[in-house]
Short mmCIF file of C-alpha atoms in Angstrom, two decimals:
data_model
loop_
_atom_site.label_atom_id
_atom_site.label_comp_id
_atom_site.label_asym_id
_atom_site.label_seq_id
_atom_site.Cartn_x
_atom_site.Cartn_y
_atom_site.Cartn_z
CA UNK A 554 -5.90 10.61 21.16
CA UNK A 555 -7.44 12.71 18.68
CA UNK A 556 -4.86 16.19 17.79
CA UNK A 557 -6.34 18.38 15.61
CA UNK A 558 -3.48 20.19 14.18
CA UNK A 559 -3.15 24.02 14.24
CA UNK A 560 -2.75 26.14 11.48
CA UNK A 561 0.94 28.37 11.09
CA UNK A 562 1.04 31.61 10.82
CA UNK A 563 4.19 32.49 9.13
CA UNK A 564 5.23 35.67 10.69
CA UNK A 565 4.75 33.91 13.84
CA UNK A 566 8.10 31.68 14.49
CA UNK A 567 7.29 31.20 17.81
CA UNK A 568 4.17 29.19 17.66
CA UNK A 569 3.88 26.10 19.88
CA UNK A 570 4.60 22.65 18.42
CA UNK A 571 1.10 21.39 18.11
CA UNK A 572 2.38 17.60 18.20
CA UNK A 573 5.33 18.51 20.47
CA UNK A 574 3.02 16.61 23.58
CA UNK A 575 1.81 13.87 21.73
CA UNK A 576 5.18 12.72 20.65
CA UNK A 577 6.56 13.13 23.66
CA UNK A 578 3.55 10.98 25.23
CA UNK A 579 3.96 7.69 22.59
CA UNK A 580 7.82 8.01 22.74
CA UNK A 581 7.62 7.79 26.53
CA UNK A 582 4.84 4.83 26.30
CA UNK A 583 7.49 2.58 23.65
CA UNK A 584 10.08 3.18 26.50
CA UNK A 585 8.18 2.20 28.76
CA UNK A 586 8.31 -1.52 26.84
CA UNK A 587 4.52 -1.13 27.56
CA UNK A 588 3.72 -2.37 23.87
CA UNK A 589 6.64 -4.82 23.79
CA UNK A 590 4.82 -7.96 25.54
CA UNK A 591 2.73 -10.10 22.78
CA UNK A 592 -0.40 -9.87 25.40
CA UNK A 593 -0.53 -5.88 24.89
CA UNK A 594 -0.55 -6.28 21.41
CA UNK A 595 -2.96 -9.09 20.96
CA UNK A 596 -5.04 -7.09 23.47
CA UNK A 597 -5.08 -3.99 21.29
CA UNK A 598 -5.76 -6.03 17.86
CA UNK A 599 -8.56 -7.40 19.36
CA UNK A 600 -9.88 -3.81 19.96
CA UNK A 601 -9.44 -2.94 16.60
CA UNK A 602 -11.10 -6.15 15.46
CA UNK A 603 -14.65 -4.74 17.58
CA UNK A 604 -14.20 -1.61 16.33
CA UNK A 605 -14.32 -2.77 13.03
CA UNK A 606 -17.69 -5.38 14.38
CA UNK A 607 -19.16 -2.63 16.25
CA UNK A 608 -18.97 0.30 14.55
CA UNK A 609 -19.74 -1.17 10.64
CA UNK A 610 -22.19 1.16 10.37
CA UNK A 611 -20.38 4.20 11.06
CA UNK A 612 -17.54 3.58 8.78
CA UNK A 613 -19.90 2.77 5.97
CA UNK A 614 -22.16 5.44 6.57
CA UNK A 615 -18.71 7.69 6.67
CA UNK A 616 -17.42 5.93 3.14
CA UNK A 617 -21.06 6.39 1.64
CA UNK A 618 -20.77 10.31 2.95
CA UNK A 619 -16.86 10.81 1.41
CA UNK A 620 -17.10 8.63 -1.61
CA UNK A 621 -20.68 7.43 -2.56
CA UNK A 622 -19.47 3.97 -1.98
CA UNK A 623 -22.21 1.11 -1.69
CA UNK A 624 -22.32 -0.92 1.45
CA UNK A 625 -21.16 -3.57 -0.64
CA UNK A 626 -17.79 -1.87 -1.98
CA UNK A 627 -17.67 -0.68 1.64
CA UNK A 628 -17.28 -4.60 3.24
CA UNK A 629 -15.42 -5.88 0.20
CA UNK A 630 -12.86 -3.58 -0.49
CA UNK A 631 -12.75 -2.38 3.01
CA UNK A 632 -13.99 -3.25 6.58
CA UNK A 633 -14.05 -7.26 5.52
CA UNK A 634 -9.69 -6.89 4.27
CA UNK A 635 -9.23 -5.19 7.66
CA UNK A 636 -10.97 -7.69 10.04
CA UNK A 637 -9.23 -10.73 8.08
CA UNK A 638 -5.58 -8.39 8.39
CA UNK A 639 -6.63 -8.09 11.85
CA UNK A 640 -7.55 -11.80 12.82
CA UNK A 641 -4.50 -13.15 10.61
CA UNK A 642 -1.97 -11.29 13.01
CA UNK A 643 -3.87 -12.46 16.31
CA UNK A 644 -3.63 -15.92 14.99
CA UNK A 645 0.06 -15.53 14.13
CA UNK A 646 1.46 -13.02 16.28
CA UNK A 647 3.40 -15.32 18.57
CA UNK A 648 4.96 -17.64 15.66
CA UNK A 649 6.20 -14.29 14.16
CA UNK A 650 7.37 -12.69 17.34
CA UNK A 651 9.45 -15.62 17.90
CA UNK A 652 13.28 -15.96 17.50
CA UNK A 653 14.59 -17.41 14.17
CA UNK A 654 17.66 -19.18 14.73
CA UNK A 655 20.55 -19.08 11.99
CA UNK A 656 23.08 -21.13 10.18
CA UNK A 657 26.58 -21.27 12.54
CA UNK A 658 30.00 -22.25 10.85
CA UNK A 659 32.89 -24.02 12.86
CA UNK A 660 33.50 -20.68 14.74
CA UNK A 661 30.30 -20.27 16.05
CA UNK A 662 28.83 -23.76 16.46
CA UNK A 663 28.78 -23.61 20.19
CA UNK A 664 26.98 -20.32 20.11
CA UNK A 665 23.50 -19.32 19.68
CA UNK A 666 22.80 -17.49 16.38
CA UNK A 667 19.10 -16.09 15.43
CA UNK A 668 17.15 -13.08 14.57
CA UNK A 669 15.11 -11.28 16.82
CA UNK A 670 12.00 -9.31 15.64
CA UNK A 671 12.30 -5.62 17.16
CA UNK A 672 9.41 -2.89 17.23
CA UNK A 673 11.22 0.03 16.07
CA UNK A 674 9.38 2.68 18.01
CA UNK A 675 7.63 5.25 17.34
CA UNK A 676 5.95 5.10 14.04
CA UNK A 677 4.19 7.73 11.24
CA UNK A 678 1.34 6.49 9.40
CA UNK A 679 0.34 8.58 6.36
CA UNK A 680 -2.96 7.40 4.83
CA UNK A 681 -4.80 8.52 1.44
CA UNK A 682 -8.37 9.29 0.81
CA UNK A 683 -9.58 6.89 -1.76
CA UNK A 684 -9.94 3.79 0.71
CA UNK A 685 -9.47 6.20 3.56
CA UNK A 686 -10.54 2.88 6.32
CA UNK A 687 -8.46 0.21 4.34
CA UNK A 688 -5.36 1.88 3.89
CA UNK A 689 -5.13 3.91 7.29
CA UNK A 690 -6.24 0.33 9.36
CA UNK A 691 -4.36 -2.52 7.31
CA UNK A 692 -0.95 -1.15 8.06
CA UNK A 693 -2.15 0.05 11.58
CA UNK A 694 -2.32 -3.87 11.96
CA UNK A 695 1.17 -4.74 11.29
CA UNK A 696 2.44 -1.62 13.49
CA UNK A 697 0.45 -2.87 16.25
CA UNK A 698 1.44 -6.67 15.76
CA UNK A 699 5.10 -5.33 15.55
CA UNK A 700 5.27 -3.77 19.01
CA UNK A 701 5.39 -0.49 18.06
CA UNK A 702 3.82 2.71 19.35
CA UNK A 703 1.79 4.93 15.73
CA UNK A 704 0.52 8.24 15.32
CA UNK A 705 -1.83 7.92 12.54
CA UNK A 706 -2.71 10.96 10.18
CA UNK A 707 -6.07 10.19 7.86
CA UNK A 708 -6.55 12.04 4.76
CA UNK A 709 -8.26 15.52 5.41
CA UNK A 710 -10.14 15.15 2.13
CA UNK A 711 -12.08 11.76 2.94
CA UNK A 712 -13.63 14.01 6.11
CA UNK A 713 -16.14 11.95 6.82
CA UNK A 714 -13.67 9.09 7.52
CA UNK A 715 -11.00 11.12 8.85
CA UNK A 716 -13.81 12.01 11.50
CA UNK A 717 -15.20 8.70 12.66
CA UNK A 718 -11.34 7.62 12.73
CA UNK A 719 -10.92 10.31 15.10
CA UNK A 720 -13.90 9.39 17.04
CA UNK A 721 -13.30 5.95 17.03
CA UNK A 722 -9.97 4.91 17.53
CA UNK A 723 -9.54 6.34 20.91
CA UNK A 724 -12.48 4.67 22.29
CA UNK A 725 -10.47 1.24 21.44
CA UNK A 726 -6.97 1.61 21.56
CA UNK A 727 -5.00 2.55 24.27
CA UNK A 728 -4.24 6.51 24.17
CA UNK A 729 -1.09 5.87 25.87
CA UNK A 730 0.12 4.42 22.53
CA UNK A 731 -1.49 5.48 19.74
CA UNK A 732 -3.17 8.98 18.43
CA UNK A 733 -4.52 10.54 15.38
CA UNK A 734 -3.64 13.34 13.99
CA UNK A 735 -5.87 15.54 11.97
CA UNK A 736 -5.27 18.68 9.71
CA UNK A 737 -3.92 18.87 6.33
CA UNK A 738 -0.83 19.46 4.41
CA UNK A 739 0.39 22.26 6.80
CA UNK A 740 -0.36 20.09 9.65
CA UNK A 741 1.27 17.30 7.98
CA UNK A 742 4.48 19.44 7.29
CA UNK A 743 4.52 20.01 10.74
CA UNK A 744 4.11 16.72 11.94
CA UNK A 745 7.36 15.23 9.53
CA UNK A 746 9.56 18.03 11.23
CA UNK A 747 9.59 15.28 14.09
CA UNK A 748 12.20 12.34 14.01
CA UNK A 749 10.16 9.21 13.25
CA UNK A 750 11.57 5.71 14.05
CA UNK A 751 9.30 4.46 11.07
CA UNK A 752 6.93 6.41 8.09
CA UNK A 753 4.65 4.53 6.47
CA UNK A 754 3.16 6.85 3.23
CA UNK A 755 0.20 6.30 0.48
CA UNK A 756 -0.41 8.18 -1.81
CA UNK A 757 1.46 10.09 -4.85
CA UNK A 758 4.84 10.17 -6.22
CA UNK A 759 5.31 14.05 -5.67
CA UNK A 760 4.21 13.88 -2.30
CA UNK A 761 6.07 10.77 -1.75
CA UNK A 762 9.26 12.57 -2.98
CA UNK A 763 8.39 15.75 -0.12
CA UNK A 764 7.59 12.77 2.65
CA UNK A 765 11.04 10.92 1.74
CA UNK A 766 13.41 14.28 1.93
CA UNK A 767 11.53 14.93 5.18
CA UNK A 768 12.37 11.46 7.02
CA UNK A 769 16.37 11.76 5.63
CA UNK A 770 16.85 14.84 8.23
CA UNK A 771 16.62 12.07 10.72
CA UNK A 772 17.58 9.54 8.40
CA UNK A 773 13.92 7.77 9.01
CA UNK A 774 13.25 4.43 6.91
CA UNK A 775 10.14 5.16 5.02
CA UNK A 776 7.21 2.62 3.08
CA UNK A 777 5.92 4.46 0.45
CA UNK A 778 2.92 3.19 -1.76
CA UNK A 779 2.58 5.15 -4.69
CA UNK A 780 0.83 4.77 -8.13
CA UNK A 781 1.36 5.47 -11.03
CA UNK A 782 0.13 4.22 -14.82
CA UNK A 783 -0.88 0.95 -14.67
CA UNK A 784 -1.16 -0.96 -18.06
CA UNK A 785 -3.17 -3.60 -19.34
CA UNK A 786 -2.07 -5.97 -22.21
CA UNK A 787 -5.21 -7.69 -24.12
CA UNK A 788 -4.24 -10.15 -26.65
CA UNK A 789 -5.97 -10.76 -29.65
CA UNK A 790 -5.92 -14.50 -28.79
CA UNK A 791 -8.79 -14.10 -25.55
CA UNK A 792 -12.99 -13.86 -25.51
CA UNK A 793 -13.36 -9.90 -25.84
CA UNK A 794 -16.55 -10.02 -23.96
CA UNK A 795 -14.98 -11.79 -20.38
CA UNK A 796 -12.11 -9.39 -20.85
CA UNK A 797 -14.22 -6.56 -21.01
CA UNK A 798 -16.64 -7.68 -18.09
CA UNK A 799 -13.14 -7.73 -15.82
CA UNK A 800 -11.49 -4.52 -16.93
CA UNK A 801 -14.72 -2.53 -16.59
CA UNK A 802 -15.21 -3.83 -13.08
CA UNK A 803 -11.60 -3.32 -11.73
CA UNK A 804 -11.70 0.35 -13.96
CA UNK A 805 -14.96 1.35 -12.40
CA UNK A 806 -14.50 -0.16 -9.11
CA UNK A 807 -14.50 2.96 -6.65
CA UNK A 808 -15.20 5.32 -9.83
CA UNK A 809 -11.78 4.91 -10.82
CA UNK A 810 -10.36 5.92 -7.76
CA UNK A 811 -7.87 2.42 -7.22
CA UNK A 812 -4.11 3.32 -6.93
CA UNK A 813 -4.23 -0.43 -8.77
CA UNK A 814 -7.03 -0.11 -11.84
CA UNK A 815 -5.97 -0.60 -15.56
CA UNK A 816 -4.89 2.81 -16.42
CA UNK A 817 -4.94 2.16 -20.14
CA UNK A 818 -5.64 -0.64 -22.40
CA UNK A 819 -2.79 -2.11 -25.15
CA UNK A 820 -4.26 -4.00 -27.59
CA UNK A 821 -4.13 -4.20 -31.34
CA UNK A 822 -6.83 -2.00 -33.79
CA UNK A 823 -8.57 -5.35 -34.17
CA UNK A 824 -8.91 -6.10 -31.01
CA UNK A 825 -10.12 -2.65 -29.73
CA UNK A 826 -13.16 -3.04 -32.50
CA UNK A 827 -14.11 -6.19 -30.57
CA UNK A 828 -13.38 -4.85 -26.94
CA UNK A 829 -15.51 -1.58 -27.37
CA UNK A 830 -19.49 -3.30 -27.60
CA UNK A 831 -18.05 -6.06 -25.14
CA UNK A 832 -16.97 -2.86 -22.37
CA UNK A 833 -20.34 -1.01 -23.64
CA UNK A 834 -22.37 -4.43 -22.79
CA UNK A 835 -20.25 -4.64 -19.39
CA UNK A 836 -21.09 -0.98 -18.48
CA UNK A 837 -24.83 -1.40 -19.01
CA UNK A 838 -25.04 -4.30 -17.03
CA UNK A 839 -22.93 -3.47 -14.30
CA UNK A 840 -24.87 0.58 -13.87
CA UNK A 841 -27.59 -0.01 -16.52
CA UNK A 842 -28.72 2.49 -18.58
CA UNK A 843 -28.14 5.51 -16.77
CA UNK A 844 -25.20 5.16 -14.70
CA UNK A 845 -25.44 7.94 -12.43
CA UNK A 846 -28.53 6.16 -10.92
CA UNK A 847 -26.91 3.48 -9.84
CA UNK A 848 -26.30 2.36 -6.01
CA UNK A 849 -23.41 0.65 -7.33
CA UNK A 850 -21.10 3.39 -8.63
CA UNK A 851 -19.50 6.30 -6.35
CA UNK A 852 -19.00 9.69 -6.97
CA UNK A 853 -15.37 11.73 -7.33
CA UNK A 854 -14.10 12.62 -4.29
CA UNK A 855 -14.32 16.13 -4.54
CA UNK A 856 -14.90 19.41 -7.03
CA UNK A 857 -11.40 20.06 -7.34
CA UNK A 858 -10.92 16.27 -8.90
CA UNK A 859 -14.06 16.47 -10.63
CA UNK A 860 -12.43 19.11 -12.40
CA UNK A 861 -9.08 17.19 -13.38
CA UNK A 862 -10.41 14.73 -15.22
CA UNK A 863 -13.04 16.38 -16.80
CA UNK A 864 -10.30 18.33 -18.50
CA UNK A 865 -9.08 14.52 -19.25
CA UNK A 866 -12.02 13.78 -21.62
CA UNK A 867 -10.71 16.02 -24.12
CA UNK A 868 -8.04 13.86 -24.67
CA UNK A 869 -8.64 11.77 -27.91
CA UNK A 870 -12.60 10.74 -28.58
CA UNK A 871 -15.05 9.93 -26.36
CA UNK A 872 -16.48 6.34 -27.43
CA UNK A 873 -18.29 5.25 -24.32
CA UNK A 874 -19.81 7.46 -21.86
CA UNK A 875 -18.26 11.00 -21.17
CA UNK A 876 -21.62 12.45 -19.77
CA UNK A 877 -20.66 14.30 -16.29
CA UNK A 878 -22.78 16.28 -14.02
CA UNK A 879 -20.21 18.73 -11.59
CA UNK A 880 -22.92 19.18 -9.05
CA UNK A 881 -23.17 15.65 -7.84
CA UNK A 882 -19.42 14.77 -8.75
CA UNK A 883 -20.51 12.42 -11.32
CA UNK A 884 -18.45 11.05 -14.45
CA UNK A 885 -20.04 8.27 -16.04
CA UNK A 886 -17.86 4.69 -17.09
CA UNK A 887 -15.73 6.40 -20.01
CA UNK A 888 -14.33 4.77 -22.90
CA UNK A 889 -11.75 7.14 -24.64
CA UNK A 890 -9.71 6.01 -28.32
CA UNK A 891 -7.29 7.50 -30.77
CA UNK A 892 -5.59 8.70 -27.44
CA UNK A 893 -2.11 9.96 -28.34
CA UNK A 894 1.30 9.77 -26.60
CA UNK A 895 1.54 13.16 -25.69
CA UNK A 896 -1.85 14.09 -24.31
CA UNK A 897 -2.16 14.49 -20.50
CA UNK A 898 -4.60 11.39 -20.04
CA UNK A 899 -1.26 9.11 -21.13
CA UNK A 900 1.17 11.35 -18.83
CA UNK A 901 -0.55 11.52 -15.34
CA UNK A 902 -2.30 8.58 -13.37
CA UNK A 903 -5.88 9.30 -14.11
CA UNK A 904 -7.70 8.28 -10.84
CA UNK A 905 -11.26 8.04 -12.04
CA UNK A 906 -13.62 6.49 -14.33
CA UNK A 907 -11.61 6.81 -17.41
CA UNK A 908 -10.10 4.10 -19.72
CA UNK A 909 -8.10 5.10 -22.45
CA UNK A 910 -7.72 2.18 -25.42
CA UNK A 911 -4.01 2.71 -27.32
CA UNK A 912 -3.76 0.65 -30.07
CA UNK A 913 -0.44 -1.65 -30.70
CA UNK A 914 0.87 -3.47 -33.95
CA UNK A 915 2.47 -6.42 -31.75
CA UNK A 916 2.91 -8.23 -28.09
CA UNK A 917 6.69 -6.58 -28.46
CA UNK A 918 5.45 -3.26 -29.36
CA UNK A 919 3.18 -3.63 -26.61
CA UNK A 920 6.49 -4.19 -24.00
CA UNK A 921 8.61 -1.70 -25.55
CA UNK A 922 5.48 0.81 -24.73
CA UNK A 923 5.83 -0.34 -21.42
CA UNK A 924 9.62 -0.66 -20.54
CA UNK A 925 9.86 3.00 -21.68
CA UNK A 926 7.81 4.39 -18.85
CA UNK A 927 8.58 4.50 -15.13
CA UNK A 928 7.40 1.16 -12.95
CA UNK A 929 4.02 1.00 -12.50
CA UNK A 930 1.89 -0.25 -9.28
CA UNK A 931 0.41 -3.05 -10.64
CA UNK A 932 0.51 -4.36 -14.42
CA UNK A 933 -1.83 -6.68 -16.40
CA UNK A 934 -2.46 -9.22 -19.53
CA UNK A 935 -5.21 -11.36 -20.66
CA UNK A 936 -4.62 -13.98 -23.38
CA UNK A 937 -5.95 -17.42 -23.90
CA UNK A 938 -2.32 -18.10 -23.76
CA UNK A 939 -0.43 -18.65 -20.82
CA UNK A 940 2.92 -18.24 -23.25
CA UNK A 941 1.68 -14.94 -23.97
CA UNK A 942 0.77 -13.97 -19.96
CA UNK A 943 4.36 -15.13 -19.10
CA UNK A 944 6.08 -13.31 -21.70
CA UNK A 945 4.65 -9.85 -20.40
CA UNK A 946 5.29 -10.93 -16.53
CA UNK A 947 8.90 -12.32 -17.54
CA UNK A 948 9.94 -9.13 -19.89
CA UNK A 949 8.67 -6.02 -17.54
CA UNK A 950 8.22 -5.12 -14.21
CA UNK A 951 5.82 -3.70 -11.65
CA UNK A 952 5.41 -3.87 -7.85
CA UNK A 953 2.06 -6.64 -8.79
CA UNK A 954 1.07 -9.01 -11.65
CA UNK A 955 -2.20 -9.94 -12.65
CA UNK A 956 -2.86 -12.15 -15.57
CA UNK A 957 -6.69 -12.92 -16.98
CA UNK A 958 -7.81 -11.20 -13.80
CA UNK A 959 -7.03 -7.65 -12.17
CA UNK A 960 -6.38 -6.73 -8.37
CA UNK A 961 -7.72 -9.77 -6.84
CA UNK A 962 -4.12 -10.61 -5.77
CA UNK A 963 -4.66 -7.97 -2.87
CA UNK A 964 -7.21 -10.30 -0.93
CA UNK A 965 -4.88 -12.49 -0.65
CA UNK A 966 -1.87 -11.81 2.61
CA UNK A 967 0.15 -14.51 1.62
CA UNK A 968 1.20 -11.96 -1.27
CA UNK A 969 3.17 -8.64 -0.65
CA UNK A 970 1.69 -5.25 -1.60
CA UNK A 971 4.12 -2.74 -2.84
CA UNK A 972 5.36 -0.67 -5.87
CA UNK A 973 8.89 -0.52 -7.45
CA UNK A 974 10.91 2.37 -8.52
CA UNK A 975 8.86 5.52 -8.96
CA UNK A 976 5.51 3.25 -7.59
CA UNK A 977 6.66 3.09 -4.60
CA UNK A 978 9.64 1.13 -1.95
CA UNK A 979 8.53 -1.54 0.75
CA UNK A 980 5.69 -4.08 1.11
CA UNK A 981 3.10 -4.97 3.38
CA UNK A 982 -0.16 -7.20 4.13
CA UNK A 983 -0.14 -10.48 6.36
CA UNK A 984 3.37 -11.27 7.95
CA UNK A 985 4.89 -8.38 4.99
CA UNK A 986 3.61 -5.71 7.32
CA UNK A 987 4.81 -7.52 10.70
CA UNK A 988 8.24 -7.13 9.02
CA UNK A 989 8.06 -4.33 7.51
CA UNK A 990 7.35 -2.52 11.22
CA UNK A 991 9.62 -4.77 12.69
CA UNK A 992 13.68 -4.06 13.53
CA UNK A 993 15.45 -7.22 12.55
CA UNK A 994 18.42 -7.68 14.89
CA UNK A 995 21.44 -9.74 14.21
CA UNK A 996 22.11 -11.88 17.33
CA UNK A 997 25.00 -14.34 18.80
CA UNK A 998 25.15 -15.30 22.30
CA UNK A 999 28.47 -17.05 23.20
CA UNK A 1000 29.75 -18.91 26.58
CA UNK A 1001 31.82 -16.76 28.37
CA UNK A 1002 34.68 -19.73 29.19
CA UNK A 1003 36.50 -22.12 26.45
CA UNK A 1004 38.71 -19.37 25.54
CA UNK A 1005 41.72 -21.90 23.98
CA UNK A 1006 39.19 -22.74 21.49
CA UNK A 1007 39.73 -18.95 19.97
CA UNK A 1008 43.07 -18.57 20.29
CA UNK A 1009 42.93 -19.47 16.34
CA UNK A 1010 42.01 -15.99 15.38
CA UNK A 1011 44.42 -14.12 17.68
CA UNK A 1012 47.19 -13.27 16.53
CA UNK A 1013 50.59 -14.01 15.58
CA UNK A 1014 49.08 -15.49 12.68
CA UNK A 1015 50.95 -19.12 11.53
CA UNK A 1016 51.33 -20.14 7.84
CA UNK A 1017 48.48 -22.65 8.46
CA UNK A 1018 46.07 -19.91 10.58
CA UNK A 1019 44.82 -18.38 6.67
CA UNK A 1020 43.60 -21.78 5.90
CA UNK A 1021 42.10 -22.90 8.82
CA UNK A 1022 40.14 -20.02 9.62
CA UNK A 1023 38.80 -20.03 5.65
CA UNK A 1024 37.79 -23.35 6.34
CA UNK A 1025 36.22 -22.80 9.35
CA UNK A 1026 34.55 -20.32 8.18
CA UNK A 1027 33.30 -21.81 4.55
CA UNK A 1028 30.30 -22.30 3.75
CA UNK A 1029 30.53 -25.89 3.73
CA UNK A 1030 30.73 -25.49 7.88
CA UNK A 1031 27.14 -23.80 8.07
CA UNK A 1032 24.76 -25.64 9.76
CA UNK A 1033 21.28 -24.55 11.26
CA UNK A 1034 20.69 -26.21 14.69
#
């Protein structure tokens, strides 16, 4: 199950297709209809559900390796959203496999309208780093649950995870079905020159761009979840100090590293004077004193991010934190103000533990700052007034909305996860990933006899045929059996 992909030598054209058999294999499986039944499927999310029970351990000792992440971050924000993803769709599977019938009109109303839930086949899974078990299981549920066969690629950079994955996954699901694919962005290249029925992508715009002009050779749907700036409004009308204590746990959650953290703060000069001893306070309490001693805050993922944003702290003036140390990846909780426009922390998603505070004259101001930037993944505003919460939600627009709280909306499945315009296309969680892996097909099934009923529609057409068939098929005929 586990294909570790080979690297290309360019003046070699002739190289084997390193994924040639194992698309071959799952394409053969789907046909097979071996993953159509709802028993195969409820069989193989009840293996992932063990996994997940069985081998806790690993995948935290994996996260700790990759990411520094406490056992606690570990359950929360991963292993504890996949079992629940995973038990929701064994619970539900057969009321969302099921048929749902349609609205007929007069022409129809002996028939048998409905749409029918379809795997679509063979589907890509493209899965990031920074919650490397979370987002490379979650939407492995919903492919699974949808009847479809997946060939999963982790993120080369998380390599701890991307080896237990390896490891694992084979020892639970059936091989027949499903594989993992390792490597990195040469491997990956390779992989999209294959027609997928399906990609499903997380990570960045640029490389969602590359993953997008790959699937339209074989005109491929794709999901992508990307990022982007995500801003948070904080009104001068709300307690600075429970403000601060949320924003510097949803910043500083996974050092930063949350495709759905505050990316900046809006907030007027008055209100930043208040904010910055109530985010200090928040800081010491969450890490204490010294920060990098904490078991409760990770580490950047690698030297080559480390680097990044350490470039970032030159942007504006340090006025909390900014102490880094490059041989243990650390970057304390940073607090950065008089941040302008222009500077690279306000034109690139940060990704770390970095908060830039931008001061605004108004709530309108505030918008406008907004609404002249592309979409953003998630958007936020705290105000003792729910007036002032609406305003923001009903005036802008982001793929998720959080107001007096941050990205506790992705606990819940009832709610789709997804960006908008340049943060992404497509949603997912709960029954949103069942669909969004499932083909929905248009059906009517007809008798084959009472033919003089149609001959209505036949032509010659009769003065009266134009308004009989309009009425017949008005809306005021539709009715759902």
């Amino acid at each position: 199950m586990a294909v570790k992909g080979a690297g290309l030598e360019p003046t070699l054209s002739m190289d084997p297709d390193p994924h040639e058999d194992t698309v071959r294999r799952l394409r053969e499986a789907f046909s097979s209809g071996k993953t159509r039944p709802a028993e195969f499927r409820a069989a193989q999310l009840q293996a992932l559900g063990r996994l997940l029970s069985e081998r806790k351990q690993q995948l935290q000792d994996a996260l700790a390796r990759d990411l520094h992440k406490s056992a606690f971050e570990s359950d929360m924000s991963e292993i504890i959203l996949c079992q629940n993803e995973v038990n929701l769709a064994l619970k539900n599977l057969h009321t969302w496999m099921k048929d749902e019938p349609a609205a007929t009109n007069l022409f129809t109303k002996l028939g048998s309208a409905f749409t029918r839930k379809e795997p679509f086949g063979l589907v890509l899974i493209i899965s990031p780093w920074n919650y490397p078990v979370n987002l490379s299981l979650m939407p492995l549920v919903g492919a699974i649950a949808a009847g479809n066969c997946v060939i999963l690629k982790p993120s080369e950079i998380s390599k701890g995870t991307e080896k237990v994955l390896a490891e694992l996954l084979p020892q639970y699901l059936d091989q027949s079905c499903f594989a993992v694919v390792l490597g990195g962005p040469q491997e990956t290249g390779k992989l999209l020159e294959h027609k997928f029925d399906h990609i499903f992508f997380t990570g960045s715009p640029r490389v969602g761009k590359i993953i997008m002009a790959a699937a339209a050779k074989h005109l491929t749907p794709v999901t992508l979840e990307l990022g982007g700036k995500n801003p948070c409004y904080v009104d001068d009308n709300c307690d600075p100090q429970t403000v601060a204590n949320r924003v510097a746990w949803f910043r500083y959650f996974n050092t930063g590293q949350t495709c759905v953290a505050p990316d900046y703060v809006l907030c007027s000069p008055e209100m930043q004077e208040r904010l910055l001893p109530a985010l200090q306070s928040a800081i010491t309490r969450f890490y204490g004193n010294d920060p990098q001693t904490s078991p409760n805050l990770g580490r950047i993922i690698n030297q080559k991010h480390f680097k990044r944003l350490q470039g970032l702290l030159g942007c504006g003036r340090v006025a909390i934190g900014g102490q880094t140390d490059e041989r243990d990846c650390y970057i304390a909780p940073t607090v950065l103000v008089d941040v302008q426009e222009t500077e690279p922390v306000m034109q690139e998603e940060i990704f770390g533990p970095i908060l830039p505070l931008v001061t605004v004259r108004s709530l309108d101001e505030a918008i406008n700052f907004i609404n002249r930037r592309e979409k953003p993944l998630a958007l936020y505003a705290f105000s003792n007034s729910s007036q002032v919460v609406n305003h923001v939600l009903e005036c802008t627009s982001s793929g998720g909305f959080g107001g007096n709280d941050g990205f506790l909306y992705l606990t819940l499945p009832s709610l789709p996860f997804g960006g908008v315009g340049n943060s992404g296309m497509g949603r997912y969680h709960g029954k949103f990933s069942f669909d969004t892996f499932s083909h929905h097909r248009a059906c009517l099934l007809r008798s084959s006899g009472m033919e003089k009923l149609n001959e209505i529609r036949y032509p010659p057409y009769g003065p009266w045929s134009e308004q009989l068939i309009s009425w017949a098929m008005g809306s005021q005929s539709c009715t759902l059996l």
